[in-house]
Amino acid sequence: MNAIARYESALHALAAQHRMRALSPRAGLDFSSNDYLALAASSRLRIAITEAMSRGTAIGAGGSRLLRGNHPEHEELEARAATFFHAERALFFSSGYAANSALFATLPQSGDLVILDEIIHASSREGVRAGRAASVASLHNDVSSVEDSIRIWRAAGGLGQIWIAAESLYSMDGDRAPLSDLMTLADKHEAFLVIDEAHATGVFGTDGRGLAENIEGRDNVIVLHTCGKALGGAGALLSLPRTLGDFLVNRCRAFIFSTAPSPLMAVAALEALAILKEEPQRREALESLVAHAGHQAKRHALSASGSQIFPVIIGDDLGVMQIASGLRERGFDVRGVRPPTVPKGTARLRLSITLNVAEADIARLFDALAELRA
Ligand SMILES: Cc1ncc(COP(=O)(O)O)c(C=O)c1O
């Protein structure tokens, strides 16, 4: 069929640029998942789910939250999460992608300006694109670039609400946003600050509350916590002022016109929050593995991000995939990340450190990496 031809040629073009993506099975030691605390296959989550099923908790929600899909498990999780994250309200979505894109598509209004860090996750960008507000990218982690964007927009007659969006721990670089400076700037300009804690929730902060714990709960702060990474399940919690939560329930199309997340995932997230509080040793163990990875990196003259997300920039799109596949052949599940997911010329191995590996595995990984790069 002729209509297929243009997709074929788009794929050929990707292949020619060494950017063709394909699915490959999980195999080998986990150096690529976001299961930072090794909760995904943990006995506590298994038991929580098994017990919930034997109590009769439904597998599927059966409808949207505004219809019959609103289960007690969703409400219990949201109430617990609001308390845990010290926020007025928490709303559960089926994924972080859905929550981010829904929030940016719904809350900023026509006449507003959204300032996105230039390397912010695709889900935030997607939401802004679907929404009604204007948007601009600021230089990565550069607070004065954010302020310049505000000044330029106001000088050009922009009168609406300002929204500043950042990730607290960047998913591809593992570096942190200057949250307290962004907060000061947001206060100064009466702006909302939206913080994506996808990779920080569970790993940093008191009881794993994340890097935004000191500002979460304020009336101009919205925080995204994903449940599919350190929390080991799936879904996401938005913590936000009550009025904005009510607005989403009334206006957010992704919330209103979609089947609610599985009640079992609400049970898993609830149990994960309990684990964060009761098992600080998981965070401590991860911290010490990350420090160990830092030493190993230094031994091989590589720089460390200081977090569990550990990029090794290779630069060349084909080269990165060859090294990643060499590592997989040696038993290390490492994935290459290429443009457009990361900026041109920064193709990288995105190593992630999780409790699914031991110190000795990390040392062997860095040795294998050095061999392949030699
Ligand atoms: C920074 C960031 N935000 C949001 C998401 C989306 O979260 P989820 O995987 O739950 O859809 C991701 C996932 O990779 C992410 O890295």
mmCIF file of C-alpha atoms and ligand atoms in Angstrom:
data_model
loop_
_atom_site.group_PDB
_atom_site.id
_atom_site.type_symbol
_atom_site.label_atom_id
_atom_site.label_comp_id
_atom_site.label_asym_id
_atom_site.label_seq_id
_atom_site.Cartn_x
_atom_site.Cartn_y
_atom_site.Cartn_z
ATOM 1 C CA MET A 1 0.000 0.000 0.000
ATOM 2 C CA ASN A 2 1.335 3.361 -1.058
ATOM 3 C CA ALA A 3 0.383 5.242 2.074
ATOM 4 C CA ILE A 4 2.908 3.135 4.020
ATOM 5 C CA ALA A 5 5.811 4.313 1.845
ATOM 6 C CA ARG A 6 6.335 7.647 3.610
ATOM 7 C CA TYR A 7 6.697 5.888 6.956
ATOM 8 C CA GLU A 8 9.188 3.480 5.410
ATOM 9 C CA SER A 9 11.245 6.332 4.047
ATOM 10 C CA ALA A 10 11.152 8.141 7.415
ATOM 11 C CA LEU A 11 12.471 4.960 9.034
ATOM 12 C CA HIS A 12 15.177 4.595 6.361
ATOM 13 C CA ALA A 13 16.256 8.162 7.065
ATOM 14 C CA LEU A 14 16.469 7.382 10.794
ATOM 15 C CA ALA A 15 18.496 4.250 10.104
ATOM 16 C CA ALA A 16 20.870 6.211 7.867
ATOM 17 C CA GLN A 17 21.498 8.590 10.778
ATOM 18 C CA HIS A 18 21.983 5.661 13.196
ATOM 19 C CA ARG A 19 18.927 6.804 15.117
ATOM 20 C CA MET A 20 16.607 3.914 14.476
ATOM 21 C CA ARG A 21 15.022 2.706 17.705
ATOM 22 C CA ALA A 22 14.024 -0.901 18.327
ATOM 23 C CA LEU A 23 12.805 -2.864 21.301
ATOM 24 C CA SER A 24 15.251 -5.224 22.932
ATOM 25 C CA PRO A 25 14.625 -7.624 25.799
ATOM 26 C CA ARG A 26 15.763 -7.086 29.357
ATOM 27 C CA ALA A 27 18.848 -9.167 29.900
ATOM 28 C CA GLY A 28 21.876 -8.970 32.132
ATOM 29 C CA LEU A 29 22.647 -6.872 35.168
ATOM 30 C CA ASP A 30 20.369 -3.893 35.643
ATOM 31 C CA PHE A 31 22.278 -0.743 34.731
ATOM 32 C CA SER A 32 19.418 0.898 32.922
ATOM 33 C CA SER A 33 16.192 0.779 34.910
ATOM 34 C CA ASN A 34 14.745 3.476 37.141
ATOM 35 C CA ASP A 35 13.963 0.877 39.801
ATOM 36 C CA TYR A 36 16.446 2.685 42.035
ATOM 37 C CA LEU A 37 15.390 1.109 45.340
ATOM 38 C CA ALA A 38 14.727 -2.353 43.882
ATOM 39 C CA LEU A 39 11.079 -2.163 44.886
ATOM 40 C CA ALA A 40 9.605 -3.335 41.565
ATOM 41 C CA ALA A 41 10.061 -7.019 42.404
ATOM 42 C CA SER A 42 10.206 -6.600 46.180
ATOM 43 C CA SER A 43 8.385 -8.978 48.482
ATOM 44 C CA ARG A 44 6.609 -6.110 50.260
ATOM 45 C CA LEU A 45 4.963 -4.862 47.067
ATOM 46 C CA ARG A 46 4.112 -8.425 46.024
ATOM 47 C CA ILE A 47 2.497 -9.122 49.383
ATOM 48 C CA ALA A 48 0.576 -5.835 49.373
ATOM 49 C CA ILE A 49 -0.832 -6.631 45.921
ATOM 50 C CA THR A 50 -1.605 -10.255 46.779
ATOM 51 C CA GLU A 51 -3.401 -9.260 49.975
ATOM 52 C CA ALA A 52 -5.355 -6.554 48.178
ATOM 53 C CA MET A 53 -6.436 -9.066 45.541
ATOM 54 C CA SER A 54 -7.560 -11.526 48.152
ATOM 55 C CA ARG A 55 -9.595 -8.736 49.825
ATOM 56 C CA GLY A 56 -11.325 -8.268 46.470
ATOM 57 C CA THR A 57 -9.586 -5.165 45.168
ATOM 58 C CA ALA A 58 -10.382 -4.837 41.475
ATOM 59 C CA ILE A 59 -7.645 -5.192 38.865
ATOM 60 C CA GLY A 60 -9.189 -2.670 36.521
ATOM 61 C CA ALA A 61 -10.833 0.549 37.699
ATOM 62 C CA GLY A 62 -13.726 -0.031 35.319
ATOM 63 C CA GLY A 63 -14.264 3.602 34.453
ATOM 64 C CA SER A 64 -12.984 7.122 34.817
ATOM 65 C CA ARG A 65 -12.512 8.659 38.249
ATOM 66 C CA LEU A 66 -15.579 10.871 37.771
ATOM 67 C CA LEU A 67 -17.737 7.841 37.013
ATOM 68 C CA ARG A 68 -17.568 4.402 38.640
ATOM 69 C CA GLY A 69 -13.769 4.195 38.381
ATOM 70 C CA ASN A 70 -13.158 6.061 41.635
ATOM 71 C CA HIS A 71 -12.065 3.322 44.045
ATOM 72 C CA PRO A 72 -11.325 3.652 47.759
ATOM 73 C CA GLU A 73 -7.702 2.680 47.012
ATOM 74 C CA HIS A 74 -7.282 5.808 44.846
ATOM 75 C CA GLU A 75 -8.698 8.038 47.547
ATOM 76 C CA GLU A 76 -6.653 6.417 50.280
ATOM 77 C CA LEU A 77 -3.464 6.843 48.266
ATOM 78 C CA GLU A 78 -4.193 10.491 47.468
ATOM 79 C CA ALA A 79 -4.967 11.307 51.103
ATOM 80 C CA ARG A 80 -1.803 9.540 52.267
ATOM 81 C CA ALA A 81 0.336 11.156 49.573
ATOM 82 C CA ALA A 82 -0.935 14.638 50.446
ATOM 83 C CA THR A 83 0.110 14.037 54.069
ATOM 84 C CA PHE A 84 3.414 12.405 53.090
ATOM 85 C CA PHE A 85 4.412 15.230 50.737
ATOM 86 C CA HIS A 86 2.959 17.964 52.976
ATOM 87 C CA ALA A 87 0.643 19.220 50.256
ATOM 88 C CA GLU A 88 -3.010 20.275 50.306
ATOM 89 C CA ARG A 89 -3.994 17.804 47.663
ATOM 90 C CA ALA A 90 -2.598 14.895 45.659
ATOM 91 C CA LEU A 91 -4.053 13.489 42.436
ATOM 92 C CA PHE A 92 -3.166 10.051 41.060
ATOM 93 C CA PHE A 93 -2.589 9.618 37.309
ATOM 94 C CA SER A 94 -1.780 6.480 35.346
ATOM 95 C CA SER A 95 1.725 7.694 34.431
ATOM 96 C CA GLY A 96 4.109 10.568 34.897
ATOM 97 C CA TYR A 97 3.835 11.312 31.205
ATOM 98 C CA ALA A 98 0.053 11.602 31.463
ATOM 99 C CA ALA A 99 0.240 13.751 34.595
ATOM 100 C CA ASN A 100 2.830 16.165 33.199
ATOM 101 C CA SER A 101 1.186 16.571 29.849
ATOM 102 C CA ALA A 102 -2.255 16.937 31.446
ATOM 103 C CA LEU A 103 -1.091 19.545 33.903
ATOM 104 C CA PHE A 104 0.638 21.728 31.315
ATOM 105 C CA ALA A 105 -2.214 21.341 28.855
ATOM 106 C CA THR A 106 -4.804 22.337 31.452
ATOM 107 C CA LEU A 107 -3.527 24.787 34.062
ATOM 108 C CA PRO A 108 -1.656 27.497 32.121
ATOM 109 C CA GLN A 109 -4.280 29.643 30.404
ATOM 110 C CA SER A 110 -4.365 31.684 27.247
ATOM 111 C CA GLY A 111 -2.207 34.789 27.779
ATOM 112 C CA ASP A 112 0.126 32.995 30.228
ATOM 113 C CA LEU A 113 3.786 32.162 29.658
ATOM 114 C CA VAL A 114 5.409 28.815 30.482
ATOM 115 C CA ILE A 115 9.204 28.847 30.813
ATOM 116 C CA LEU A 116 10.609 25.364 30.332
ATOM 117 C CA ASP A 117 14.190 24.392 31.061
ATOM 118 C CA GLU A 118 15.670 23.587 27.647
ATOM 119 C CA ILE A 119 16.255 19.914 28.497
ATOM 120 C CA ILE A 120 13.003 19.279 30.361
ATOM 121 C CA HIS A 121 11.247 15.960 29.744
ATOM 122 C CA ALA A 122 9.151 15.438 26.607
ATOM 123 C CA SER A 123 5.957 15.039 28.659
ATOM 124 C CA SER A 124 6.075 18.650 29.893
ATOM 125 C CA ARG A 125 6.817 19.939 26.401
ATOM 126 C CA GLU A 126 3.964 17.882 24.999
ATOM 127 C CA GLY A 127 1.512 19.349 27.512
ATOM 128 C CA VAL A 128 2.560 22.901 26.733
ATOM 129 C CA ARG A 129 2.171 22.208 23.025
ATOM 130 C CA ALA A 130 -1.371 20.961 23.603
ATOM 131 C CA GLY A 131 -2.259 23.879 25.867
ATOM 132 C CA ARG A 132 -3.170 27.505 25.297
ATOM 133 C CA ALA A 133 -0.253 29.381 26.878
ATOM 134 C CA ALA A 134 2.831 30.734 25.142
ATOM 135 C CA SER A 135 6.105 29.022 25.979
ATOM 136 C CA VAL A 136 9.810 29.680 25.865
ATOM 137 C CA ALA A 137 12.875 27.561 26.680
ATOM 138 C CA SER A 138 15.405 28.829 29.226
ATOM 139 C CA LEU A 139 19.046 27.790 29.307
ATOM 140 C CA HIS A 140 19.592 24.661 31.335
ATOM 141 C CA ASN A 141 19.713 25.349 35.071
ATOM 142 C CA ASP A 142 20.279 29.047 34.416
ATOM 143 C CA VAL A 143 18.116 31.163 36.712
ATOM 144 C CA SER A 144 19.106 34.420 35.038
ATOM 145 C CA SER A 145 17.965 32.999 31.702
ATOM 146 C CA VAL A 146 14.562 32.313 33.293
ATOM 147 C CA GLU A 147 14.423 35.867 34.611
ATOM 148 C CA ASP A 148 15.464 37.283 31.226
ATOM 149 C CA SER A 149 12.595 35.362 29.616
ATOM 150 C CA ILE A 150 10.162 36.930 32.093
ATOM 151 C CA ARG A 151 11.524 40.446 31.506
ATOM 152 C CA ILE A 152 11.457 40.118 27.720
ATOM 153 C CA TRP A 153 7.907 38.806 27.756
ATOM 154 C CA ARG A 154 6.629 41.499 30.131
ATOM 155 C CA ALA A 155 8.409 44.201 28.089
ATOM 156 C CA ALA A 156 6.625 42.888 24.987
ATOM 157 C CA GLY A 157 3.273 43.349 26.745
ATOM 158 C CA GLY A 158 2.787 39.886 28.296
ATOM 159 C CA LEU A 159 0.328 40.347 31.162
ATOM 160 C CA GLY A 160 -0.653 36.802 32.142
ATOM 161 C CA GLN A 161 0.540 34.334 34.713
ATOM 162 C CA ILE A 162 4.112 33.030 34.580
ATOM 163 C CA TRP A 163 4.850 29.311 35.000
ATOM 164 C CA ILE A 164 8.398 28.083 35.597
ATOM 165 C CA ALA A 165 9.056 24.385 34.978
ATOM 166 C CA ALA A 166 12.088 22.309 35.957
ATOM 167 C CA GLU A 167 13.073 18.777 36.881
ATOM 168 C CA SER A 168 14.598 18.538 40.333
ATOM 169 C CA LEU A 169 17.005 15.820 39.108
ATOM 170 C CA TYR A 170 17.445 15.738 35.353
ATOM 171 C CA SER A 171 16.683 12.380 33.825
ATOM 172 C CA MET A 172 19.503 12.251 31.283
ATOM 173 C CA ASP A 173 22.239 14.199 33.082
ATOM 174 C CA GLY A 174 21.602 13.369 36.718
ATOM 175 C CA ASP A 175 22.239 16.979 37.751
ATOM 176 C CA ARG A 176 20.024 19.013 40.070
ATOM 177 C CA ALA A 177 17.999 22.159 39.460
ATOM 178 C CA PRO A 178 18.766 25.282 41.533
ATOM 179 C CA LEU A 179 15.401 24.889 43.278
ATOM 180 C CA SER A 180 15.765 27.510 45.972
ATOM 181 C CA ASP A 181 16.833 30.187 43.452
ATOM 182 C CA LEU A 182 13.967 29.215 41.168
ATOM 183 C CA MET A 183 11.593 29.473 44.121
ATOM 184 C CA THR A 184 12.879 32.953 44.993
ATOM 185 C CA LEU A 185 12.422 33.997 41.381
ATOM 186 C CA ALA A 186 8.930 32.511 41.240
ATOM 187 C CA ASP A 187 7.965 34.403 44.401
ATOM 188 C CA LYS A 188 9.422 37.640 43.079
ATOM 189 C CA HIS A 189 7.352 37.403 39.888
ATOM 190 C CA GLU A 190 4.282 35.790 41.505
ATOM 191 C CA ALA A 191 4.866 32.805 39.248
ATOM 192 C CA PHE A 192 3.953 29.156 39.670
ATOM 193 C CA LEU A 193 6.882 26.756 39.990
ATOM 194 C CA VAL A 194 6.279 23.249 38.609
ATOM 195 C CA ILE A 195 8.849 20.681 39.710
ATOM 196 C CA ASP A 196 9.184 17.239 38.190
ATOM 197 C CA GLU A 197 10.593 14.946 40.868
ATOM 198 C CA ALA A 198 10.370 11.806 38.691
ATOM 199 C CA HIS A 199 13.941 10.734 39.485
ATOM 200 C CA ALA A 200 14.263 12.262 42.946
ATOM 201 C CA THR A 201 11.170 10.886 44.665
ATOM 202 C CA GLY A 202 12.106 8.053 46.972
ATOM 203 C CA VAL A 203 15.829 8.696 46.573
ATOM 204 C CA PHE A 204 16.396 12.111 48.175
ATOM 205 C CA GLY A 205 14.958 14.087 51.063
ATOM 206 C CA THR A 206 13.433 13.187 54.396
ATOM 207 C CA ASP A 207 11.796 9.764 54.069
ATOM 208 C CA GLY A 208 12.461 9.997 50.319
ATOM 209 C CA ARG A 209 10.131 12.957 49.874
ATOM 210 C CA GLY A 210 12.377 14.361 47.166
ATOM 211 C CA LEU A 211 14.516 17.425 46.586
ATOM 212 C CA ALA A 212 11.603 19.865 46.698
ATOM 213 C CA GLU A 213 10.511 18.919 50.207
ATOM 214 C CA ASN A 214 11.220 22.378 51.630
ATOM 215 C CA ILE A 215 8.956 24.154 49.178
ATOM 216 C CA GLU A 216 6.346 21.527 48.396
ATOM 217 C CA GLY A 217 2.900 22.483 49.685
ATOM 218 C CA ARG A 218 3.278 26.206 49.001
ATOM 219 C CA ASP A 219 0.433 27.865 47.139
ATOM 220 C CA ASN A 220 2.530 28.529 44.028
ATOM 221 C CA VAL A 221 4.219 25.115 43.841
ATOM 222 C CA ILE A 222 3.117 21.989 41.960
ATOM 223 C CA VAL A 223 5.177 18.813 42.215
ATOM 224 C CA LEU A 224 5.101 15.620 40.161
ATOM 225 C CA HIS A 225 6.108 12.364 41.884
ATOM 226 C CA THR A 226 6.206 9.333 39.652
ATOM 227 C CA CYS A 227 5.342 5.899 41.026
ATOM 228 C CA GLY A 228 7.041 3.928 38.232
ATOM 229 C CA LYS A 229 10.635 4.687 39.145
ATOM 230 C CA ALA A 230 11.978 4.478 42.723
ATOM 231 C CA LEU A 231 8.496 3.565 43.966
ATOM 232 C CA GLY A 232 8.558 0.382 41.906
ATOM 233 C CA GLY A 233 5.032 0.432 40.437
ATOM 234 C CA ALA A 234 3.340 2.652 37.886
ATOM 235 C CA GLY A 235 1.485 5.943 37.889
ATOM 236 C CA ALA A 236 2.174 9.389 39.242
ATOM 237 C CA LEU A 237 1.037 11.723 41.975
ATOM 238 C CA LEU A 238 0.638 15.435 41.440
ATOM 239 C CA SER A 239 0.839 17.390 44.661
ATOM 240 C CA LEU A 240 -0.719 20.811 44.440
ATOM 241 C CA PRO A 241 -2.969 23.428 46.054
ATOM 242 C CA ARG A 242 -6.528 22.160 46.586
ATOM 243 C CA THR A 243 -8.086 24.616 44.143
ATOM 244 C CA LEU A 244 -5.781 23.543 41.324
ATOM 245 C CA GLY A 245 -6.583 19.908 42.081
ATOM 246 C CA ASP A 246 -10.313 20.695 41.883
ATOM 247 C CA PHE A 247 -9.701 22.544 38.625
ATOM 248 C CA LEU A 248 -7.954 19.484 37.142
ATOM 249 C CA VAL A 249 -10.806 17.226 38.230
ATOM 250 C CA ASN A 250 -13.190 19.569 36.396
ATOM 251 C CA ARG A 251 -11.179 20.530 33.357
ATOM 252 C CA CYS A 252 -8.341 18.064 32.739
ATOM 253 C CA ARG A 253 -9.325 15.967 29.740
ATOM 254 C CA ALA A 254 -6.747 13.251 30.483
ATOM 255 C CA PHE A 255 -8.222 12.877 33.973
ATOM 256 C CA ILE A 256 -11.886 13.089 32.984
ATOM 257 C CA PHE A 257 -11.926 11.062 29.776
ATOM 258 C CA SER A 258 -9.655 8.186 30.728
ATOM 259 C CA THR A 259 -10.057 4.989 32.707
ATOM 260 C CA ALA A 260 -8.611 5.498 36.182
ATOM 261 C CA PRO A 261 -5.308 3.766 37.026
ATOM 262 C CA SER A 262 -5.576 0.214 38.342
ATOM 263 C CA PRO A 263 -6.591 0.216 42.025
ATOM 264 C CA LEU A 264 -3.802 -2.349 42.484
ATOM 265 C CA MET A 265 -1.285 0.279 41.415
ATOM 266 C CA ALA A 266 -2.737 2.610 44.036
ATOM 267 C CA VAL A 267 -2.158 -0.160 46.589
ATOM 268 C CA ALA A 268 1.431 -0.576 45.360
ATOM 269 C CA ALA A 269 2.131 3.152 45.598
ATOM 270 C CA LEU A 270 0.642 3.315 49.085
ATOM 271 C CA GLU A 271 2.872 0.465 50.206
ATOM 272 C CA ALA A 272 5.894 2.081 48.531
ATOM 273 C CA LEU A 273 5.306 5.282 50.535
ATOM 274 C CA ALA A 274 5.263 3.182 53.702
ATOM 275 C CA ILE A 275 8.502 1.464 52.661
ATOM 276 C CA LEU A 276 10.181 4.824 52.067
ATOM 277 C CA LYS A 277 9.441 5.774 55.648
ATOM 278 C CA GLU A 278 10.159 2.412 57.255
ATOM 279 C CA GLU A 279 13.235 1.323 55.289
ATOM 280 C CA PRO A 280 15.697 4.244 55.151
ATOM 281 C CA GLN A 281 18.431 1.626 54.722
ATOM 282 C CA ARG A 282 17.435 1.327 51.052
ATOM 283 C CA ARG A 283 18.230 4.994 50.431
ATOM 284 C CA GLU A 284 21.460 4.697 52.413
ATOM 285 C CA ALA A 285 22.538 1.624 50.450
ATOM 286 C CA LEU A 286 21.826 3.415 47.187
ATOM 287 C CA GLU A 287 23.831 6.417 48.331
ATOM 288 C CA SER A 288 26.802 4.230 49.074
ATOM 289 C CA LEU A 289 26.532 2.438 45.700
ATOM 290 C CA VAL A 290 26.449 5.828 43.985
ATOM 291 C CA ALA A 291 29.582 6.879 45.893
ATOM 292 C CA HIS A 292 31.226 3.614 44.858
ATOM 293 C CA ALA A 293 30.308 4.261 41.214
ATOM 294 C CA GLY A 294 31.870 7.720 41.596
ATOM 295 C CA HIS A 295 35.165 6.139 42.753
ATOM 296 C CA GLN A 296 35.084 3.671 39.889
ATOM 297 C CA ALA A 297 34.442 6.460 37.404
ATOM 298 C CA LYS A 298 37.360 8.425 38.782
ATOM 299 C CA ARG A 299 39.587 5.384 38.426
ATOM 300 C CA HIS A 300 38.770 5.480 34.709
ATOM 301 C CA ALA A 301 39.021 9.281 34.381
ATOM 302 C CA LEU A 302 35.264 9.699 33.951
ATOM 303 C CA SER A 303 33.301 12.360 35.755
ATOM 304 C CA ALA A 304 30.420 11.492 38.038
ATOM 305 C CA SER A 305 27.063 13.282 38.201
ATOM 306 C CA GLY A 306 26.822 12.738 41.958
ATOM 307 C CA SER A 307 23.459 11.010 41.623
ATOM 308 C CA GLN A 308 22.162 7.588 40.670
ATOM 309 C CA ILE A 309 21.838 8.767 37.046
ATOM 310 C CA PHE A 310 25.246 8.451 35.564
ATOM 311 C CA PRO A 311 25.709 9.611 31.973
ATOM 312 C CA VAL A 312 28.831 8.683 30.050
ATOM 313 C CA ILE A 313 28.933 10.986 27.048
ATOM 314 C CA ILE A 314 30.237 9.267 23.923
ATOM 315 C CA GLY A 315 29.129 11.907 21.415
ATOM 316 C CA ASP A 316 28.813 9.784 18.328
ATOM 317 C CA ASP A 317 25.384 8.205 17.694
ATOM 318 C CA LEU A 318 26.691 4.976 16.165
ATOM 319 C CA GLY A 319 29.572 4.653 18.631
ATOM 320 C CA VAL A 320 27.273 4.868 21.642
ATOM 321 C CA MET A 321 25.068 2.069 20.377
ATOM 322 C CA GLN A 322 28.096 -0.113 19.633
ATOM 323 C CA ILE A 323 29.471 0.340 23.132
ATOM 324 C CA ALA A 324 26.048 -0.289 24.678
ATOM 325 C CA SER A 325 25.655 -3.491 22.718
ATOM 326 C CA GLY A 326 29.209 -4.576 23.640
ATOM 327 C CA LEU A 327 28.287 -4.093 27.293
ATOM 328 C CA ARG A 328 25.082 -6.073 26.861
ATOM 329 C CA GLU A 329 27.054 -8.917 25.281
ATOM 330 C CA ARG A 330 29.202 -8.920 28.435
ATOM 331 C CA GLY A 331 26.120 -9.204 30.634
ATOM 332 C CA PHE A 332 25.469 -5.553 31.556
ATOM 333 C CA ASP A 333 22.093 -4.141 30.586
ATOM 334 C CA VAL A 334 23.195 -0.676 29.465
ATOM 335 C CA ARG A 335 21.271 1.454 26.990
ATOM 336 C CA GLY A 336 22.517 4.166 24.676
ATOM 337 C CA VAL A 337 20.545 7.391 24.416
ATOM 338 C CA ARG A 338 20.809 9.428 21.223
ATOM 339 C CA PRO A 339 19.419 12.681 19.857
ATOM 340 C CA PRO A 340 16.679 13.860 19.760
ATOM 341 C CA THR A 341 16.206 12.522 23.316
ATOM 342 C CA VAL A 342 19.460 14.291 24.212
ATOM 343 C CA PRO A 343 21.092 17.263 22.424
ATOM 344 C CA LYS A 344 23.014 16.628 19.202
ATOM 345 C CA GLY A 345 26.597 15.503 19.768
ATOM 346 C CA THR A 346 25.861 14.268 23.300
ATOM 347 C CA ALA A 347 24.816 10.676 22.603
ATOM 348 C CA ARG A 348 25.508 8.828 25.811
ATOM 349 C CA LEU A 349 25.326 5.708 27.856
ATOM 350 C CA ARG A 350 22.780 6.421 30.544
ATOM 351 C CA LEU A 351 24.012 4.251 33.378
ATOM 352 C CA SER A 352 21.674 4.077 36.293
ATOM 353 C CA ILE A 353 22.676 2.791 39.673
ATOM 354 C CA THR A 354 20.055 0.745 41.482
ATOM 355 C CA LEU A 355 19.891 -1.674 44.374
ATOM 356 C CA ASN A 356 19.530 -4.439 41.786
ATOM 357 C CA VAL A 357 23.353 -4.540 41.517
ATOM 358 C CA ALA A 358 26.255 -4.860 43.956
ATOM 359 C CA GLU A 359 29.538 -2.935 44.279
ATOM 360 C CA ALA A 360 31.476 -5.682 42.502
ATOM 361 C CA ASP A 361 29.097 -5.470 39.507
ATOM 362 C CA ILE A 362 29.752 -1.754 39.240
ATOM 363 C CA ALA A 363 33.517 -2.257 39.284
ATOM 364 C CA ARG A 364 33.236 -4.899 36.554
ATOM 365 C CA LEU A 365 31.002 -2.652 34.479
ATOM 366 C CA PHE A 366 33.516 0.200 34.529
ATOM 367 C CA ASP A 367 36.330 -2.197 33.588
ATOM 368 C CA ALA A 368 34.304 -3.521 30.643
ATOM 369 C CA LEU A 369 33.465 0.021 29.598
ATOM 370 C CA ALA A 370 37.137 1.023 29.639
ATOM 371 C CA GLU A 371 37.996 -2.020 27.526
ATOM 372 C CA LEU A 372 35.337 -1.214 24.941
ATOM 373 C CA ARG A 373 36.350 2.421 24.723
ATOM 374 C CA ALA A 374 40.054 1.669 24.362
HETATM 375 C C1 LIG B 1 11.710 13.604 34.161
HETATM 376 C C2 LIG B 1 10.600 12.680 33.804
HETATM 377 N N1 LIG B 1 9.340 13.110 33.945
HETATM 378 C C3 LIG B 1 8.292 12.315 33.643
HETATM 379 C C4 LIG B 1 8.488 11.040 33.176
HETATM 380 C C5 LIG B 1 7.316 10.198 32.826
HETATM 381 O O1 LIG B 1 7.015 9.344 33.868
HETATM 382 P P1 LIG B 1 6.339 7.917 33.577
HETATM 383 O O2 LIG B 1 7.448 7.016 33.171
HETATM 384 O O3 LIG B 1 5.682 7.554 34.855
HETATM 385 O O4 LIG B 1 5.357 8.130 32.462
HETATM 386 C C6 LIG B 1 9.781 10.546 33.031
HETATM 387 C C7 LIG B 1 9.989 9.162 32.540
HETATM 388 O O5 LIG B 1 10.981 8.790 32.022
HETATM 389 C C8 LIG B 1 10.865 11.388 33.351
HETATM 390 O O6 LIG B 1 12.127 10.964 33.206
#
